[in-house]
PDB file of C-alpha atoms and ligand atoms in Angstrom:
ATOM      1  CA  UNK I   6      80.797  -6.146  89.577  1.00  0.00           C
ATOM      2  CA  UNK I   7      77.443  -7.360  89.514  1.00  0.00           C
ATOM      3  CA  UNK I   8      74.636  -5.951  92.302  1.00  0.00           C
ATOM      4  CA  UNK I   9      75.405  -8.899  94.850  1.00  0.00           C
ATOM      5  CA  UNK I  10      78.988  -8.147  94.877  1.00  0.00           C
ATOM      6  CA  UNK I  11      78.680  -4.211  95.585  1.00  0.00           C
ATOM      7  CA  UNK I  12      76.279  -4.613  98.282  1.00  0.00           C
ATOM      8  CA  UNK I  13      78.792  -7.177  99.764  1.00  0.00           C
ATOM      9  CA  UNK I  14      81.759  -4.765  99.365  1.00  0.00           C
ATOM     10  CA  UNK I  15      79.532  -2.471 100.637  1.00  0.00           C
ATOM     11  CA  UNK I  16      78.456  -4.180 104.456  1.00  0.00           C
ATOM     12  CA  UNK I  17      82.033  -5.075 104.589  1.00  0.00           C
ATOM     13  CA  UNK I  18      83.529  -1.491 104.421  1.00  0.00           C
ATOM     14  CA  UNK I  19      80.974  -0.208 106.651  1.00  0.00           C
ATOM     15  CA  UNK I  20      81.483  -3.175 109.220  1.00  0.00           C
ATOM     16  CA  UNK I  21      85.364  -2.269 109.219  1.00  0.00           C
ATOM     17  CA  UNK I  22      84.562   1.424 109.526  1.00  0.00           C
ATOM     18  CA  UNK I  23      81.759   0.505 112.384  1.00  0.00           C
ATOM     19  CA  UNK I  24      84.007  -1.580 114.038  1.00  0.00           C
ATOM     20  CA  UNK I  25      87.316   1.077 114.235  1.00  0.00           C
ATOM     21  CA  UNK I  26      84.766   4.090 115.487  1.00  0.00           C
ATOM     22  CA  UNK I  27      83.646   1.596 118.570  1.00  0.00           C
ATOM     23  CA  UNK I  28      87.062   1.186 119.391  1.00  0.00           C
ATOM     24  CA  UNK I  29      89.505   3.613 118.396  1.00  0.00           C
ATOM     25  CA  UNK I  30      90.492   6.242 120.864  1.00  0.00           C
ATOM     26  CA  UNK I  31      92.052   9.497 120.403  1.00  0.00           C
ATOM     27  CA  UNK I  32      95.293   9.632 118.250  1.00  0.00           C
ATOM     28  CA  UNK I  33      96.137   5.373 118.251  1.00  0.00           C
ATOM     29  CA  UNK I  34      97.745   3.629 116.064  1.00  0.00           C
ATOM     30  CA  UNK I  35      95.684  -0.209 115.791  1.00  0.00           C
ATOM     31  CA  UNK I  36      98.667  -2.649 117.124  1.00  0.00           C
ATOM     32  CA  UNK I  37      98.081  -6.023 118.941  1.00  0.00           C
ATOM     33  CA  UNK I  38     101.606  -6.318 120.254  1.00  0.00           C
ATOM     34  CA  UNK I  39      99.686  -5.451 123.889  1.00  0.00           C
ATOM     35  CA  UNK I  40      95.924  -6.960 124.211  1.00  0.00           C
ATOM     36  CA  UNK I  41      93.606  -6.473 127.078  1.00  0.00           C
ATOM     37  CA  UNK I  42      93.544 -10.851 127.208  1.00  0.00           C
ATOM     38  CA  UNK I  43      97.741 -11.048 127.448  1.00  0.00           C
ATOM     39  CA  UNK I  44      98.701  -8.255 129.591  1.00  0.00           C
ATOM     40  CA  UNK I  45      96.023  -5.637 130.718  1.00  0.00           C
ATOM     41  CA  UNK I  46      93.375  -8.261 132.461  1.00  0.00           C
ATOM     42  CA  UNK I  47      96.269  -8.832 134.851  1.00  0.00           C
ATOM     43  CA  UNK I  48      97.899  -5.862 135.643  1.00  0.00           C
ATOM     44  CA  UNK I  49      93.811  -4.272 136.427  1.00  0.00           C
ATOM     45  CA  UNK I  50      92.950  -7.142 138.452  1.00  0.00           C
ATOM     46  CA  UNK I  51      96.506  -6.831 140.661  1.00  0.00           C
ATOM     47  CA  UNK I  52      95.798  -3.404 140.494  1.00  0.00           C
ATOM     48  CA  UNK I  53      92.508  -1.556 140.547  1.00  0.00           C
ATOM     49  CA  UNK I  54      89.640  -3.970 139.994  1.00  0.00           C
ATOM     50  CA  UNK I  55      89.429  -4.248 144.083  1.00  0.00           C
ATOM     51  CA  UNK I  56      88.048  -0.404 143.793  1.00  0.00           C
ATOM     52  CA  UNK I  57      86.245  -0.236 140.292  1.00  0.00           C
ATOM     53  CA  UNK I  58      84.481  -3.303 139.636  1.00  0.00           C
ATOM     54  CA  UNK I  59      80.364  -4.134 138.603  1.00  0.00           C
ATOM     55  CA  UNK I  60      79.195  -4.128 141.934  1.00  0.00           C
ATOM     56  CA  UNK I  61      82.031  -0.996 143.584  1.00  0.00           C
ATOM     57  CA  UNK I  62      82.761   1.409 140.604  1.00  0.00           C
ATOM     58  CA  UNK I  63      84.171   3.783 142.458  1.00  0.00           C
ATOM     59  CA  UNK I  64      84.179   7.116 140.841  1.00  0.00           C
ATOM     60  CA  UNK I  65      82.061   5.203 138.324  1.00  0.00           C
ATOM     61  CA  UNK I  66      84.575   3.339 136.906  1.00  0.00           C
ATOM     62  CA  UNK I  67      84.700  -0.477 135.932  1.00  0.00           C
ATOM     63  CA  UNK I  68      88.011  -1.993 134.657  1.00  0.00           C
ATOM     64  CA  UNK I  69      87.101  -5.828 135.211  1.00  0.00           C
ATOM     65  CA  UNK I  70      86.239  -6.366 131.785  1.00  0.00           C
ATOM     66  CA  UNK I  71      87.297  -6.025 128.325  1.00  0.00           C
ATOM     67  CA  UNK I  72      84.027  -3.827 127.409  1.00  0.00           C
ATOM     68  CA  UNK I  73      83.864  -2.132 130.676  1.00  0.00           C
ATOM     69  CA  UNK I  74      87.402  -0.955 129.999  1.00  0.00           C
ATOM     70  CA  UNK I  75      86.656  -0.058 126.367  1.00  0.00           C
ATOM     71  CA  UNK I  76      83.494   2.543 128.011  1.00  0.00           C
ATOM     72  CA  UNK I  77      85.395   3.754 131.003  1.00  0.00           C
ATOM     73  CA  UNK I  78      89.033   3.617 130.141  1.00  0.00           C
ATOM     74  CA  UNK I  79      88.414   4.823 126.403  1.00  0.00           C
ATOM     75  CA  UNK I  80      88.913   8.322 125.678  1.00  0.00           C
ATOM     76  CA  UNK I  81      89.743   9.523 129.021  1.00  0.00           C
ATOM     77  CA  UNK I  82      92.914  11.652 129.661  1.00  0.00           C
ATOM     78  CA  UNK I  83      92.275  10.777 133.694  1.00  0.00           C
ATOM     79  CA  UNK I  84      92.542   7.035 132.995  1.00  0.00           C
ATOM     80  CA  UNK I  85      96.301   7.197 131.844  1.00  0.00           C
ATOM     81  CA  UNK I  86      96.246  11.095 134.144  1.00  0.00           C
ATOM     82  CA  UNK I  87      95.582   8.575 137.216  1.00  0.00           C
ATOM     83  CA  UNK I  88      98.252   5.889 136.350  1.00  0.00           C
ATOM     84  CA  UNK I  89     100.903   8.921 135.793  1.00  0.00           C
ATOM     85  CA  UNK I  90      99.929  10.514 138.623  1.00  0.00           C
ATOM     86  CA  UNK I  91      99.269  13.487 136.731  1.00  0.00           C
ATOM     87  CA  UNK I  92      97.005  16.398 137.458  1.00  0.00           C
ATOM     88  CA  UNK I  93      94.509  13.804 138.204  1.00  0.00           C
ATOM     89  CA  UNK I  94      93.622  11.866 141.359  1.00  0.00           C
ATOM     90  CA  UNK I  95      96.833   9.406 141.976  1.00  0.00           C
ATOM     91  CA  UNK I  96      96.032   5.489 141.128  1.00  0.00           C
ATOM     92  CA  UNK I  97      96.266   3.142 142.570  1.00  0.00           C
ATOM     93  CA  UNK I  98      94.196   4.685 145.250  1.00  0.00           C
ATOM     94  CA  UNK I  99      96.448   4.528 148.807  1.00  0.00           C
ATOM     95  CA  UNK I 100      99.186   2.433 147.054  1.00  0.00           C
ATOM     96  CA  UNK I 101     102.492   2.906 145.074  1.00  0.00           C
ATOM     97  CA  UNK I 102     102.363   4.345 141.775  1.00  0.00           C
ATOM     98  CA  UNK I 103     102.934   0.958 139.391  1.00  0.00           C
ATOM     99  CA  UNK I 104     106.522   0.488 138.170  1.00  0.00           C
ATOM    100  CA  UNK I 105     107.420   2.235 134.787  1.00  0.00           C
ATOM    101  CA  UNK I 106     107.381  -0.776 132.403  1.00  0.00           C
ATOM    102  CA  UNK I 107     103.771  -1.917 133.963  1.00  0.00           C
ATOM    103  CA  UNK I 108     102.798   1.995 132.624  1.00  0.00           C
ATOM    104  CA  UNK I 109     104.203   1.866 129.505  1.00  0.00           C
ATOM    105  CA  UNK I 110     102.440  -1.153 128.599  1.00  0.00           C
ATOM    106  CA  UNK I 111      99.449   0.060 129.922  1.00  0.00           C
ATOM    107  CA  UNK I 112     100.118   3.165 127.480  1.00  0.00           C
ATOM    108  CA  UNK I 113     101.214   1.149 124.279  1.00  0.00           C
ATOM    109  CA  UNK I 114      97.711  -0.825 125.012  1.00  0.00           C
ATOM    110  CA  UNK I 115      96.161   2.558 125.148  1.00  0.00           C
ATOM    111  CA  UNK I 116      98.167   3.568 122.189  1.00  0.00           C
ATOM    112  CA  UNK I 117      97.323   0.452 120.023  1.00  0.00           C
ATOM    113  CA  UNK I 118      93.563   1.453 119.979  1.00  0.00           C
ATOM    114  CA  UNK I 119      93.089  -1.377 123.257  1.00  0.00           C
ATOM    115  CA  UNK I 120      92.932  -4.376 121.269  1.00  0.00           C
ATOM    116  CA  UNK I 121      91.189  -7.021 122.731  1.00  0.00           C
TER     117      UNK I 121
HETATM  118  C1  HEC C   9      91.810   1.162 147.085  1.00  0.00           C
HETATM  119  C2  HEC C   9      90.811   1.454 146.081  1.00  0.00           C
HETATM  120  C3  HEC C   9      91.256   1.854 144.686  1.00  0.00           C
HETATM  121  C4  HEC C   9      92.172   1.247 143.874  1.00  0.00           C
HETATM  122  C5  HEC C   9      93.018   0.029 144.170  1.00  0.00           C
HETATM  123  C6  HEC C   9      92.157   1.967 142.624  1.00  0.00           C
HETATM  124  N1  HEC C   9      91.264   3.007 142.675  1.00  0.00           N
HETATM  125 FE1  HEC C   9      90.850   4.338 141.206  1.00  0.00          FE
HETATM  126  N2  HEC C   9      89.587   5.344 142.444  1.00  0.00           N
HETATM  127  C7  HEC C   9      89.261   4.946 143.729  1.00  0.00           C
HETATM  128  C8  HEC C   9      88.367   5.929 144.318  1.00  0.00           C
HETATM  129  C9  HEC C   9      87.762   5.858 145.714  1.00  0.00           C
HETATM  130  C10 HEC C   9      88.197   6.922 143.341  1.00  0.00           C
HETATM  131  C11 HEC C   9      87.404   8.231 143.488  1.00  0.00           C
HETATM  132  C12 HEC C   9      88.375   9.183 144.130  1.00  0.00           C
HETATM  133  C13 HEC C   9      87.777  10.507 144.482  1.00  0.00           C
HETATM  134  O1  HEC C   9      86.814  10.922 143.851  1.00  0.00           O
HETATM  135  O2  HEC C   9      88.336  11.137 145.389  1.00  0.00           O
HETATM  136  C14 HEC C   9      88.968   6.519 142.171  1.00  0.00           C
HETATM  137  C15 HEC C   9      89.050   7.258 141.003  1.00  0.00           C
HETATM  138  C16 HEC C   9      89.725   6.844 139.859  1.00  0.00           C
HETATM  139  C17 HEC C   9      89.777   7.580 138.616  1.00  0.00           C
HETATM  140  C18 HEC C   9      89.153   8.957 138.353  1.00  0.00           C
HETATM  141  C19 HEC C   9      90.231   9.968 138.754  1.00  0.00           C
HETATM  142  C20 HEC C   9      89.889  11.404 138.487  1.00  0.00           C
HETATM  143  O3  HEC C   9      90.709  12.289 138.833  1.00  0.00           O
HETATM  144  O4  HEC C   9      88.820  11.666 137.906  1.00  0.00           O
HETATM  145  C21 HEC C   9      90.504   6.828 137.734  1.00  0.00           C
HETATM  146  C22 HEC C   9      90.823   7.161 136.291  1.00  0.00           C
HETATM  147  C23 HEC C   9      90.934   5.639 138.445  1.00  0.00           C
HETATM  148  N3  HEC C   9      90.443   5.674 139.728  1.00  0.00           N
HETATM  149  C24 HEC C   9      91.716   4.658 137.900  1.00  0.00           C
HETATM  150  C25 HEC C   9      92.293   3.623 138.646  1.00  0.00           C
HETATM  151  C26 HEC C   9      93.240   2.685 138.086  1.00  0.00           C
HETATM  152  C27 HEC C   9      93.698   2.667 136.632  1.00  0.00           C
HETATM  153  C28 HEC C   9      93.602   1.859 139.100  1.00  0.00           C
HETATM  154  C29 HEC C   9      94.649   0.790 139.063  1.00  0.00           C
HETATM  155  C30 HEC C   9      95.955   1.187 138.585  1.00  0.00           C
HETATM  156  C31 HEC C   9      92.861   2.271 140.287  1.00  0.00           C
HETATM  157  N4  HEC C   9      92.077   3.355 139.957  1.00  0.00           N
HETATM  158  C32 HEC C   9      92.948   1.657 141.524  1.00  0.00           C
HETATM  159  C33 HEC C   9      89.689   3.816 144.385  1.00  0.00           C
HETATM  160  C34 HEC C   9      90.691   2.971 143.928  1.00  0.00           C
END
């Protein structure tokens, strides 16, 4: 391999390797069957951007965008806790808990390291 090559190979691998850290949460397996663009945008804005949105975050939280959801969904056992209502404060806030298949999608997303 001659010098250009290596240092080539060698932004490449540490791109990929960049690029999983930023994204990956605990334990996921990287799957696109479930994206943020063809089912989670929807079921967040029917569901919880109202309360947790740029300009009300309430408890903090922002789920109105991909990269908002990838800093304050990532990572956190209350996110899918919340949605389960389990052991953490019951989402959505004053409403139903959502229907089982709207969860599970939400938790294969979750799963799949919450492609875009
Ligand atoms: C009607 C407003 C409202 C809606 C809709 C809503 N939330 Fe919330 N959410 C809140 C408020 C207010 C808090 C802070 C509650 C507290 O501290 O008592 C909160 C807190 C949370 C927390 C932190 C819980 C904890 O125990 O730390 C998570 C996670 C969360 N919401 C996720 C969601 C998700 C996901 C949805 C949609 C499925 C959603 N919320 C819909 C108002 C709402």
């Amino acid at each position: 391999m001659t010098n250009k090559k290596l240092v080539f190979a060698g932004i490449i691998s540490f791109a990929t390797i960049a690029g999983c850290t930023y994204k990956k949460a605990t334990n996921c397996v990287p799957s696109n069957i479930v994206t943020y663009t063809n089912a989670i945008a929807k079921i967040m804005s029917d569901n919880c951007t109202g309360c947790h949105n740029n300009s009300n975050a309430s408890a903090g939280l922002k789920f109105d965008s991909y990269a908002n959801m990838l800093t304050d969904a990532q990572n956190k056992p209350n996110f899918m806790g919340s949605i389960n209502h389990n052991g953490f404060k019951a989402m959505p806030q004053g409403a139903a808990k959502l229907d089982d298949s709207t969860i599970a999608k939400i938790q294969s997303w979750v799963n799949g390291c919450m492609p875009e």
